[in-house]
CSV table of C-alpha atoms and ligand atoms in Angstrom, one decimal:
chain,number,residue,atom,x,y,z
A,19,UNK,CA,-2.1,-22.9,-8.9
A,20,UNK,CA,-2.9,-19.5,-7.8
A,21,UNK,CA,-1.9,-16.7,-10.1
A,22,UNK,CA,-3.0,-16.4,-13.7
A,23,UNK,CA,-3.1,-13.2,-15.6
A,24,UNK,CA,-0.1,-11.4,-18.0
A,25,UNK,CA,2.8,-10.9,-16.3
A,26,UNK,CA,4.8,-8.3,-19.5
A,27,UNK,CA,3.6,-5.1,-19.3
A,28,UNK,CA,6.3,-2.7,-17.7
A,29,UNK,CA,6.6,-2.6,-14.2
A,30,UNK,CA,8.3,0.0,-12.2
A,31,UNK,CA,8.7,-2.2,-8.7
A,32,UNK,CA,7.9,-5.3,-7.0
A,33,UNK,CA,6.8,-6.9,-3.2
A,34,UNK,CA,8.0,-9.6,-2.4
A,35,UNK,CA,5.8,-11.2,0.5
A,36,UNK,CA,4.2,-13.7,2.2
A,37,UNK,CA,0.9,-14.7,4.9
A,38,UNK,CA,0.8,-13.4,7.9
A,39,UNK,CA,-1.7,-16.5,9.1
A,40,UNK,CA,-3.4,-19.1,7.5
A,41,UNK,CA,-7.4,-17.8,7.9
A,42,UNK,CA,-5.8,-15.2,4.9
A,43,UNK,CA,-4.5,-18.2,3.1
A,44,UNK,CA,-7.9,-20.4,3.0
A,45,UNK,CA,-10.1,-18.0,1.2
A,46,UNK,CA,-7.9,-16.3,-1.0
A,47,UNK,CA,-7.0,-20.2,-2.5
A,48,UNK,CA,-10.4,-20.6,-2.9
A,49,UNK,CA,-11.1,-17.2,-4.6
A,50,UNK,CA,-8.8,-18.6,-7.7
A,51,UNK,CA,-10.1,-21.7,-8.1
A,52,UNK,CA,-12.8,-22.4,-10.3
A,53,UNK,CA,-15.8,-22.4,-8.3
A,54,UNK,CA,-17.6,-24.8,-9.6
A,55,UNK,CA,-14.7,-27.1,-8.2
A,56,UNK,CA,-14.8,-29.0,-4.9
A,57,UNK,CA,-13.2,-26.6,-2.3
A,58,UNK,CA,-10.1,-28.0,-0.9
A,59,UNK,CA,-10.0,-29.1,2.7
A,60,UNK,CA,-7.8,-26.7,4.8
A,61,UNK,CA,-5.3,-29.0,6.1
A,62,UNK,CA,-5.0,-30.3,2.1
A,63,UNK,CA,-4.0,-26.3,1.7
A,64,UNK,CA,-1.7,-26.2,4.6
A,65,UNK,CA,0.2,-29.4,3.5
A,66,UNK,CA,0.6,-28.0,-0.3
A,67,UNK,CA,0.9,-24.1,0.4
A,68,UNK,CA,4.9,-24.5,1.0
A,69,UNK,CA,4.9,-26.8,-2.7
A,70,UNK,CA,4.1,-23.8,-4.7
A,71,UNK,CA,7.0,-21.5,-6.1
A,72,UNK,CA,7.0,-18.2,-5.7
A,73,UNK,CA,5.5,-15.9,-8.4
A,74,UNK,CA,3.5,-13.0,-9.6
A,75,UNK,CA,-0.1,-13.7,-8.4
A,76,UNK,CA,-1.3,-9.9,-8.9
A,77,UNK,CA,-0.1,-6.1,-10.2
A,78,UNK,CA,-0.6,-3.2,-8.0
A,79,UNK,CA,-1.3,0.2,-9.0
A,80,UNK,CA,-0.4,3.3,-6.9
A,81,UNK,CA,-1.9,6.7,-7.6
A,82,UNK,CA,0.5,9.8,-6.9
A,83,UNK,CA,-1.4,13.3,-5.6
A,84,UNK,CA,1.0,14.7,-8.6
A,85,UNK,CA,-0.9,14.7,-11.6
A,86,UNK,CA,-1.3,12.3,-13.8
A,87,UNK,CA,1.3,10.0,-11.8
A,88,UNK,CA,0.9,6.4,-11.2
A,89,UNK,CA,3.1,3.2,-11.5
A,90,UNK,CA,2.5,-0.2,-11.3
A,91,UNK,CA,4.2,-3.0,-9.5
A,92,UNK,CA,4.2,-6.7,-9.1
A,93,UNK,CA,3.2,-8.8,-6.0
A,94,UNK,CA,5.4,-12.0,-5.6
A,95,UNK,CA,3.7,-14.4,-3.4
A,96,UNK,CA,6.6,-16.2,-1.6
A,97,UNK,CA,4.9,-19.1,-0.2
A,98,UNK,CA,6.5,-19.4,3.3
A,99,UNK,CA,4.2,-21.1,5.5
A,100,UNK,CA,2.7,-18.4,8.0
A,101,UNK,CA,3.7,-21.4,10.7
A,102,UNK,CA,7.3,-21.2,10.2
A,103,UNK,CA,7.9,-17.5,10.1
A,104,UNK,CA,10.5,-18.4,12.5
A,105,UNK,CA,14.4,-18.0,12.5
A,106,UNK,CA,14.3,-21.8,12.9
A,107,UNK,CA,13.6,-22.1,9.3
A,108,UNK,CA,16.0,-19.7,7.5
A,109,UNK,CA,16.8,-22.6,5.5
A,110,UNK,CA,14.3,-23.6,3.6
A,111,UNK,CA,13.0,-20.1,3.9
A,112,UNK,CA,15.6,-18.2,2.4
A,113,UNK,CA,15.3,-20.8,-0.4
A,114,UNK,CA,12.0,-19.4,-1.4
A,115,UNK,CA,13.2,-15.9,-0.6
A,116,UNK,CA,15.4,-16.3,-3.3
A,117,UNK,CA,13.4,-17.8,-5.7
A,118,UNK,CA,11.3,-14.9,-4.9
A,119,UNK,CA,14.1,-12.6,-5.8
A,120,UNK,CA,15.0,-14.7,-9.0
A,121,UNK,CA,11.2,-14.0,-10.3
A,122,UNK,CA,11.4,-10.4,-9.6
A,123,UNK,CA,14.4,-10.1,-12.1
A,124,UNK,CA,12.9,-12.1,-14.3
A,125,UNK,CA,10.2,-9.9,-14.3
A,126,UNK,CA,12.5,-7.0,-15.3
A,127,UNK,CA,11.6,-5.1,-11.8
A,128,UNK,CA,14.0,-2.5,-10.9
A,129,UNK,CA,13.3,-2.0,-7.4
A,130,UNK,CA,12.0,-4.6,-5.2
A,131,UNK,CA,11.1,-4.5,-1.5
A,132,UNK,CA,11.5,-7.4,1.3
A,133,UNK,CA,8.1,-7.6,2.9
A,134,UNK,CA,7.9,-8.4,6.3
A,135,UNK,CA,9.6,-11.5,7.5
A,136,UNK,CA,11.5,-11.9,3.8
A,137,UNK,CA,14.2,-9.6,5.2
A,138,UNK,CA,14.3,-11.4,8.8
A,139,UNK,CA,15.5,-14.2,7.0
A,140,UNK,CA,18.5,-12.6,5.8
A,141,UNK,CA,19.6,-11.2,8.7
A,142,UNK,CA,20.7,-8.0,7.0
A,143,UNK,CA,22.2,-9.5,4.8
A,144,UNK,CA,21.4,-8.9,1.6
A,145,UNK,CA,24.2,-10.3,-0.1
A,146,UNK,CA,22.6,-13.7,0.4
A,147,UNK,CA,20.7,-13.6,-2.2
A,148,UNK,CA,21.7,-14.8,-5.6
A,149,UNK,CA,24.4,-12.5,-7.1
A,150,UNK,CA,24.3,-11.2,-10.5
A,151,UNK,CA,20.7,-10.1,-10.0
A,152,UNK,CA,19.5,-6.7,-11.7
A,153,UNK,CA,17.2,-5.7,-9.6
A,154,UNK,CA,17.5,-3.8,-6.4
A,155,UNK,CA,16.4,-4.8,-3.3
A,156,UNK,CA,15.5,-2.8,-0.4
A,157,UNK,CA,14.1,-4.5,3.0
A,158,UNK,CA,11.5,-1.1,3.2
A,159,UNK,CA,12.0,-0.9,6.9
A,160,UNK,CA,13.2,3.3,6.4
A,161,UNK,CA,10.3,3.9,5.7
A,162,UNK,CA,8.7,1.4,8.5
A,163,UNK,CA,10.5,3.3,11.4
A,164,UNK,CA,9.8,6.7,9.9
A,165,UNK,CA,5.7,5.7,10.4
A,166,UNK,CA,6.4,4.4,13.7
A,167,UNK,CA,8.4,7.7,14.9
A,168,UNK,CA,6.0,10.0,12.9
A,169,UNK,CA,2.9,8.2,14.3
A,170,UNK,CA,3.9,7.9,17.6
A,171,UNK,CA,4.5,11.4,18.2
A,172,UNK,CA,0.9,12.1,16.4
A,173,UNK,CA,-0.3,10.0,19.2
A,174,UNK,CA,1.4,11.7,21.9
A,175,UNK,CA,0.0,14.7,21.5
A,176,UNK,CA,-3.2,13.3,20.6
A,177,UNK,CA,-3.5,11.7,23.8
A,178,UNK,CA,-1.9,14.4,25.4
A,179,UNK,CA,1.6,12.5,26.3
A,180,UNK,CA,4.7,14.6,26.4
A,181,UNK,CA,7.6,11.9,25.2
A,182,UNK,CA,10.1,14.2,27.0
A,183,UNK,CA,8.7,12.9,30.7
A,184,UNK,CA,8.3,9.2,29.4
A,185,UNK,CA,9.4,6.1,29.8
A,186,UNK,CA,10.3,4.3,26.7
A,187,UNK,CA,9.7,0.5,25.9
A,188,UNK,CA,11.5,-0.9,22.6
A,189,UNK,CA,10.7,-4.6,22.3
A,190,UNK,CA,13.0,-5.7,19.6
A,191,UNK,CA,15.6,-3.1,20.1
A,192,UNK,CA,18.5,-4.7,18.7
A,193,UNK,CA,16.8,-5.2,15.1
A,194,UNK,CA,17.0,-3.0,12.4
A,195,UNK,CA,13.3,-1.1,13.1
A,196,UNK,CA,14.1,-1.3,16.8
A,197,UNK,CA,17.9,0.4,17.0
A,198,UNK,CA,16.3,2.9,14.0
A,199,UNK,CA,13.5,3.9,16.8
A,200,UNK,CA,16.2,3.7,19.8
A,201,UNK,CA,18.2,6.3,17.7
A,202,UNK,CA,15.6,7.9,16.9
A,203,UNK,CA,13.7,8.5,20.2
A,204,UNK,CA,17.6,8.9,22.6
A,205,UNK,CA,17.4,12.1,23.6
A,206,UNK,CA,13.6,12.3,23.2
A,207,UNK,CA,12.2,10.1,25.6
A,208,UNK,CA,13.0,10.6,29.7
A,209,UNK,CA,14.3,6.9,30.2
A,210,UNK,CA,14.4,4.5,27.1
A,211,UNK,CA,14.7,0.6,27.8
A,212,UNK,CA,16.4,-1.7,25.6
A,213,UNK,CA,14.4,-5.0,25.0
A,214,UNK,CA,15.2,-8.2,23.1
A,215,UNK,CA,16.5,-11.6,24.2
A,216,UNK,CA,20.7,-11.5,22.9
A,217,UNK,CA,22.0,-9.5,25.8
A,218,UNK,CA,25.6,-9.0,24.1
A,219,UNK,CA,24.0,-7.3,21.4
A,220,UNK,CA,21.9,-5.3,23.8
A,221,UNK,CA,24.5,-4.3,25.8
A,222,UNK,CA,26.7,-3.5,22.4
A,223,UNK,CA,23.7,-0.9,21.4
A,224,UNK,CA,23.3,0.6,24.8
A,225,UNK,CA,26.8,1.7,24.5
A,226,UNK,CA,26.0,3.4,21.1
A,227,UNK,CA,23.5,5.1,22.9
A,228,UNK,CA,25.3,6.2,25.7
A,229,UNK,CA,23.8,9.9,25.9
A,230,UNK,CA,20.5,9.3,28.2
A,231,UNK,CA,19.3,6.8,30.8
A,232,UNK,CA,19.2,3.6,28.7
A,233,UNK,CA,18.4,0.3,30.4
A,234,UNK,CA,18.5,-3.2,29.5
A,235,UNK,CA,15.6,-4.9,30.5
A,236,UNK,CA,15.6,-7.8,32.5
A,237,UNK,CA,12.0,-9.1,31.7
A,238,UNK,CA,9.8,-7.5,29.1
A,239,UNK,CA,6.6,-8.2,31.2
A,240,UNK,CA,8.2,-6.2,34.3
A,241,UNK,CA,9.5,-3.4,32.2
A,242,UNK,CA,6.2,-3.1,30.3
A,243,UNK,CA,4.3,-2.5,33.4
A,244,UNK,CA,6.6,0.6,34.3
A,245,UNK,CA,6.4,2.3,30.8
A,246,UNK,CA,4.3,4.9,29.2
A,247,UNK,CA,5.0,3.8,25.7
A,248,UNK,CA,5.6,0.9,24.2
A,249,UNK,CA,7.0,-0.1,20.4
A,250,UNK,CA,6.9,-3.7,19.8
A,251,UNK,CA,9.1,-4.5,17.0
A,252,UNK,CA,10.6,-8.0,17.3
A,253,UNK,CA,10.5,-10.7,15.2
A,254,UNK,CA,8.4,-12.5,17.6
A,255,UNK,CA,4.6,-13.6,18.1
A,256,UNK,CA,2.7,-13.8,21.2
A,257,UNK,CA,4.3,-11.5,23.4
A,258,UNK,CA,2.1,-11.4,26.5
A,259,UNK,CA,1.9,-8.4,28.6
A,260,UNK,CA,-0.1,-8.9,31.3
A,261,UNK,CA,0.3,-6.0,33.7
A,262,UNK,CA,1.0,-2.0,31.6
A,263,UNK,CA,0.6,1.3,33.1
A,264,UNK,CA,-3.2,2.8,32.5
A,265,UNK,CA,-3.3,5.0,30.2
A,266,UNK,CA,0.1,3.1,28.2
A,267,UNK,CA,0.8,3.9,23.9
A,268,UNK,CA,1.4,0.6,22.5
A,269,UNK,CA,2.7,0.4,18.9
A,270,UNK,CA,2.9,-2.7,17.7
A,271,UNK,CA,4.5,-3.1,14.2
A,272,UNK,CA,5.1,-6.2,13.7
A,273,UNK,CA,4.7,-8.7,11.3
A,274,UNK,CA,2.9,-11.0,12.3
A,275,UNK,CA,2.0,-8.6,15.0
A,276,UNK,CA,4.1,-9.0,18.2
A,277,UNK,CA,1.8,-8.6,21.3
A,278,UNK,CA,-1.0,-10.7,22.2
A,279,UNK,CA,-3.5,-8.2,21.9
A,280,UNK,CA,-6.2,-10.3,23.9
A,281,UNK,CA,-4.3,-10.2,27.0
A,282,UNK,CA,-4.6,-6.4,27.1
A,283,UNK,CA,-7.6,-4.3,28.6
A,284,UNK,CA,-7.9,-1.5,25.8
A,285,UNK,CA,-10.5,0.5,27.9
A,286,UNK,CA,-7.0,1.3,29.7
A,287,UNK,CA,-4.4,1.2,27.2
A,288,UNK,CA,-4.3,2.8,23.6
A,289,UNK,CA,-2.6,-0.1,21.4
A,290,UNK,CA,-2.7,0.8,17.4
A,291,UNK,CA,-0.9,-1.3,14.5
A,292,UNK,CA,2.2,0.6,13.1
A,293,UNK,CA,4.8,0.9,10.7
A,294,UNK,CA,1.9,1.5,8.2
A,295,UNK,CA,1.2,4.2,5.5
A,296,UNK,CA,-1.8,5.6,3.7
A,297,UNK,CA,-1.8,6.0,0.0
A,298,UNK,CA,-4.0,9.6,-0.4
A,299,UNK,CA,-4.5,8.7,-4.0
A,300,UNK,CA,-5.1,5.2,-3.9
A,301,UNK,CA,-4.3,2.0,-4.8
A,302,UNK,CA,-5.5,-1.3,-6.5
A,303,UNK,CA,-4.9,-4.7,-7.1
A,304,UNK,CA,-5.5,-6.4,-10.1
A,305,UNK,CA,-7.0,-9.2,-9.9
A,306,UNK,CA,-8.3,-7.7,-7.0
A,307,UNK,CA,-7.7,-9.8,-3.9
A,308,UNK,CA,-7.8,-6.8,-1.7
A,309,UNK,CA,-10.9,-8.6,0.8
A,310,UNK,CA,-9.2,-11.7,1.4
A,311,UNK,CA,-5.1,-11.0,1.2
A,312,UNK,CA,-5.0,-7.6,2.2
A,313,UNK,CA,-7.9,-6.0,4.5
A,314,UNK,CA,-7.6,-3.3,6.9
A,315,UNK,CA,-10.0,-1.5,8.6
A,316,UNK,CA,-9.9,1.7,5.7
A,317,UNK,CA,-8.6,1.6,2.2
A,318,UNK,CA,-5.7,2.8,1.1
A,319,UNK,CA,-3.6,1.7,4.1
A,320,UNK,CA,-0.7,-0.5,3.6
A,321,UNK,CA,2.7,-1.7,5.0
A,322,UNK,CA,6.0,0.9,5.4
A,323,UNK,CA,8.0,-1.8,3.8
A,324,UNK,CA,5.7,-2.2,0.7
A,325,UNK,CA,5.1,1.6,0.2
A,326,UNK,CA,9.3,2.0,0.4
A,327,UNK,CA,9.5,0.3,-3.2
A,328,UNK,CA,6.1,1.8,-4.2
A,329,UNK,CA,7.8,5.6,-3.0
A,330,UNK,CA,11.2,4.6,-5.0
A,331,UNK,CA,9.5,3.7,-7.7
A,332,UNK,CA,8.0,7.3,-8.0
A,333,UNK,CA,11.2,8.8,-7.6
A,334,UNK,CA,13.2,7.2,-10.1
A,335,UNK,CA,15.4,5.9,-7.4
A,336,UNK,CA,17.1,2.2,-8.6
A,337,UNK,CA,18.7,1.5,-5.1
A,338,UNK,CA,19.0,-0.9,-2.4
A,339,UNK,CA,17.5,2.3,-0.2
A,340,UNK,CA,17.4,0.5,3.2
A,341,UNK,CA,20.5,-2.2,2.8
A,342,UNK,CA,19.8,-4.4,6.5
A,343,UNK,CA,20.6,-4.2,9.9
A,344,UNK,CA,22.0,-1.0,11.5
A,345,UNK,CA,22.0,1.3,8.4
A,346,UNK,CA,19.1,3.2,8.8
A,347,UNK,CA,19.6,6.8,10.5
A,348,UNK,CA,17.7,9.9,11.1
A,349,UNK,CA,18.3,11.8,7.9
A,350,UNK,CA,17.5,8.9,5.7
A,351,UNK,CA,13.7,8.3,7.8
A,352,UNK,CA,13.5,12.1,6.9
A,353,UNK,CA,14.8,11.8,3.6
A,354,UNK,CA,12.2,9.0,2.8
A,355,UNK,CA,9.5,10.7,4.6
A,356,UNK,CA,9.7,13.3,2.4
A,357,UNK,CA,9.3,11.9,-1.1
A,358,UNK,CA,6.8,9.8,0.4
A,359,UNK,CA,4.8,13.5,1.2
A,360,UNK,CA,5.6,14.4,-2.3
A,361,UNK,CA,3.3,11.9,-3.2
A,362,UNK,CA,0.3,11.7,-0.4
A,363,UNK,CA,1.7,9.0,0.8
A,364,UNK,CA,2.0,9.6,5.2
A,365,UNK,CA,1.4,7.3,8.3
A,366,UNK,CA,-1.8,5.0,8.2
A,367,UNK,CA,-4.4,6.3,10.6
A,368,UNK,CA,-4.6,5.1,13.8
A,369,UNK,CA,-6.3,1.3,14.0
A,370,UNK,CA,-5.9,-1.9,15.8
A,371,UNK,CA,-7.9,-5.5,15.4
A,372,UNK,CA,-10.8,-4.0,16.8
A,373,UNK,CA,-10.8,-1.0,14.2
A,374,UNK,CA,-10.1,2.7,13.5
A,375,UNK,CA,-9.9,4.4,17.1
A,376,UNK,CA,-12.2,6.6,17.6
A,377,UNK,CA,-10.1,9.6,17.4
A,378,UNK,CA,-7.5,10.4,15.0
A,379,UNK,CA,-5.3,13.4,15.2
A,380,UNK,CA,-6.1,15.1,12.3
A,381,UNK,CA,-7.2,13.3,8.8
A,382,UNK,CA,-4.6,11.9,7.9
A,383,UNK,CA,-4.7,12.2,4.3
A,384,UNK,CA,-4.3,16.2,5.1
A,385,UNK,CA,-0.8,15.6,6.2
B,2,NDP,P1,15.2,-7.9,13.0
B,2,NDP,O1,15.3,-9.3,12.7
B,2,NDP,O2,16.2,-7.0,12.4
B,2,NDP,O3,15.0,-7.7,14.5
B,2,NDP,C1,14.2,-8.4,15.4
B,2,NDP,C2,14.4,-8.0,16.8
B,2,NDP,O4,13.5,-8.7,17.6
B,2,NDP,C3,15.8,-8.2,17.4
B,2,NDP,O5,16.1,-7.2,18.3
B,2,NDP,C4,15.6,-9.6,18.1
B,2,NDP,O6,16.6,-9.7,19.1
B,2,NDP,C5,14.2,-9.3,18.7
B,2,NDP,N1,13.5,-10.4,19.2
B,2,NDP,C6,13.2,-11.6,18.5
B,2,NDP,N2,12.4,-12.4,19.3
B,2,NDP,C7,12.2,-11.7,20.5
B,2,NDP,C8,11.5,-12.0,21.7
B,2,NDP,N3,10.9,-13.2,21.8
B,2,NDP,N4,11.4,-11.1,22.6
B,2,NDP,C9,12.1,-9.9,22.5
B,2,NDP,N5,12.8,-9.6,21.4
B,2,NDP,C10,12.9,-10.5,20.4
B,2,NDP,O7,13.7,-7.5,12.4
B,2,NDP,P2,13.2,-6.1,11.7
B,2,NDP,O8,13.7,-4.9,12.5
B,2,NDP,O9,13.6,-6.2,10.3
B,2,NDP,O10,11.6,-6.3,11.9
B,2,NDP,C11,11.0,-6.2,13.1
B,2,NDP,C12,9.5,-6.5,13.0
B,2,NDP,O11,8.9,-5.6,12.2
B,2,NDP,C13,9.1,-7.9,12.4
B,2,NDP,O12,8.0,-8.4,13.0
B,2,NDP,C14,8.8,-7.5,11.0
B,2,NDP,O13,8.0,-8.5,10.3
B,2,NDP,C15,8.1,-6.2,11.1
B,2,NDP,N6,8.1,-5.4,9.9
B,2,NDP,C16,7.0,-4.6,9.7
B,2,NDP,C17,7.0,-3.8,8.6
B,2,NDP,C18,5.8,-3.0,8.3
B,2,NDP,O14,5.7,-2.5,7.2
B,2,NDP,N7,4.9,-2.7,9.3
B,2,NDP,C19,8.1,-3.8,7.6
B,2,NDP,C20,9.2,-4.6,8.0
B,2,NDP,C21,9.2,-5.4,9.1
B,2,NDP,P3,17.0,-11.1,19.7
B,2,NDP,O15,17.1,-12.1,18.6
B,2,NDP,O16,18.2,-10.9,20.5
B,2,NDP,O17,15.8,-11.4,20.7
C-alpha cells in the first residue's frame, strides 16, 4: 500500500489529488515497494489502483521569499482512476472525493484545496461533501484563472500580440475557469467566443456578458481556425484542432490537458501549459516522489489549484477562498494574485510537452 511515513506533525494545508494518466501511476507504485519484490504487472495496478483509499502518501514543504517562512502540507492521494476522470463517474468518484476530504480533517488540516478534477466532480458544489467537516475547502481555481490571465498577457506581448485587436477562443467557457477568463478578458479582447457543449448555459453567460461582440460557437474546430488566441479549459481530453491561424496562443490548462497537442504544427502555433505557478523559494516533497508523480520541465513549478491552499496557508486565511462555479471575479484573481507575490509565488514559465519555450518574457522568478 503506497504511503508510509508519520502523518502528526502540524500541518498548515492539504491537496487533495489524483493521476492525470496511468504511465505516472506505474513507476511511482513501484518506487514504494520494496525492491527486492517482484514488480507488479501493469494491468494488476490498473485493476487495484481504484481498491486503495485515499490518504496521506507524502508532506510538502513550501518556502516563502519572507524570511524564515515556510509551512508544510499534506498530499492526499485520491485514487480515482486516471481512466474515468469523466462526469460519467461522479458516483463512485465523489465517493473517494469524500473520503479524501474525511482524511484531510482527520489530519487536522485547516485549509484544503480540490486538485484538478476533485472539484469537477462536485459541480460547484461544495456542500456535497460530508457536513460537519473542520476543514476548509477551496477548489484553487482563483488562483488558476489568475495564471492563465496574468500569463496570457505575458505572452502577448512577448510575441508581440495586442489582445485589444484579437479574436478570443474560450473552450470550456461555461465552467468556473472559463466564465472567470470570459469575465476577465470582455472588454479586453476585439471578439471573444463562447465555447463548450450545453448551449443554454452558453447562451445564459453570453447574456452576462452582453458588453462586446460575444459569440457562441457553433463548432470548436471551425472557431479555432479563426482565432488568435486560444484558452482551453474544459473538463475534456482529446480536443482535436486540426486547422488554427499561424502564428495562434494556445493556453491549455487543463487537467488532464484539453488539446491533442500532436495534432498541432508548433513551428506555427505557440501552445504552453497554463494555470501553473512557480514557487521562487522552493518546494519539496517528502518522501520525495517529485521524478515520477510530479515532473515538469523546471523545478519549482506547480498547479494554481495546489498553490491556492499552499498561498492561504501563508496567509493565515481558514476559508473556502474559491467556493465553485461562478464565484470567482476580478478583484478576488487580484486579491489572490497578490498574496501569492507577497510570497514569490507568480505564473509558471512558459512550457509545453516538448519543454520550456525558448523564450520567456522576463525570468519569471523576478516578477
Ligand atoms: P468546470 O467543470 O467548472 O467546467 C468545465 C467546462 O468544460 C464547462 O464549460 C463544460 O461545459 C466544458 N466542457 C466539457 N466538455 C467539453 C467538450 N468536450 N468540449 C467543450 N467544452 C467542454 O471545470 P473547471 O473550470 O473547474 O476546470 C476546467 C479545467 O481546468 C479542467 O480540466 C480542470 O482539471 C482544470 N484545472 C486546472 C487547474 C490547474 O491548476 N492548472 C486547477 C483546476 C482545474 P459543457 O459541459 O456544457 O460542455
Amino acid at each position: 500500500m503506497p504511503g508510509t511515513y508519520p502523518t502528526t506533525e502540524k500541518s498548515d494545508f492539504a491537496v487533495l489529488g489524483h493521476q492525470e494518466c496511468w504511465e505516472n501511476v506505474y513507476p511511482f507504485i513501484h518506487q514504494v515497494r520494496d525492491a527486492k519484490l517482484r514488480a507488479i504487472p501493469e494491468e494488476d495496478i490498473k485493476y487495484l489502483f481504484p481498491y486503495f483509499p485515499p490518504r496521506s502518501i507524502f508532506r510538502i514543504t513550501v518556502h516563502s521569499i519572507q524570511p524564515d517562512k515556510q509551512i508544510c502540507g499534506h498530499y492526499i492521494e485520491t485514487f480515482l482512476p486516471p481512466d474515468r476522470l469523466d462526469t460519467v463517474f461522479s458516483k463512485e468518484n465523489l465517493r473517494k472525493v469524500s473520503e479524501a476530504a474525511i482524511c484531510a480533517d482527520k489530519l487536522q488540516v485547516p485549509v484544503a484545496t480540490l486538485g484538478g478534477f476533485t472539484s469537477i466532480i462536485l459541480e460547484g458544489q461544495l456542500n456535497l461533501l460530508p457536513a460537519g467537516l473542520q476543514t476548509q475547502f477551496t477548489t484553487g481555481n482563483t488562483l488558476t484563472a489568475a495564471f492563465i490571465v496574468q500569463s496570457l498577457q505575458d505572452a502577448c506581448a512577448l510575441l508581440h500580440k495586442d489582445i485589444s485587436q484579437s479574436h478570443l477562443l474560450i473552450i470550456g467557457a461555461t465552467g468556473d475557469i472559463g466564465s472567470a477568463c470570459a469575465g476577465y478578458f470582455l472588454e479586453k479582447a476585439a471578439k471573444l467566443t463562447l465555447a463548450a457543449r450545453n448551449r443554454r448555459r452558453l447562451y445564459e453567460l453570453s447574456t452576462k456578458l452582453s458588453k462586446c461582440t460575444v459569440q457562441l460557437a457553433d463548432s470548436v474546430e471551425e472557431s479555432a481556425a479563426e482565432a488568435d488566441i486560444i484558452i482551453a479549459v474544459a473538463s475534456a481530453t482529446n480536443v482535436k484542432l486540426p486547422h488554427v491561424k499561424p502564428g495562434a496562443i494556445i493556453v491549455d490548462a487543463g487537467f488532464p490537458k484539453n488539446i491533442d497537442a500532436t495534432a498541432l504544427d508548433l513551428r506555427n502555433v505557440h501552445l504552453y501549459f497554463g494555470g501553473m505557478g512557480y514557487v521562487s523559494g522552493g518546494y519539496s516533497f517528502s518522501p520525495d516522489y517529485k521524478q515520477t508523480l510530479y515532473h515538469f520541465p523546471e523545478d519549482n513549478i506547480a498547479h494554481g489549484c495546489v498553490l491556492e491552499a499552499a498561498v492561504l496557508a501563508f496567509e493565515n486565511k481558514r476559508e473556502s477562498f474559491s467556493q465553485g462555479r461562478g464565484h470567482i471575479t476580478s478583484e478576488k484573481m487580484d486579491q489572490i494574485s497578490t498574496w501569492a507575490r507577497k510570497h514569490g509565488i507568480v505564473p509558471a514559465p512558459f512550457y509545453n510537452h516538448q519543454g520550456l519555450w525558448q523564450i520567456q518574457t522576463k525570468r519569471y522568478d523576478d516578477n
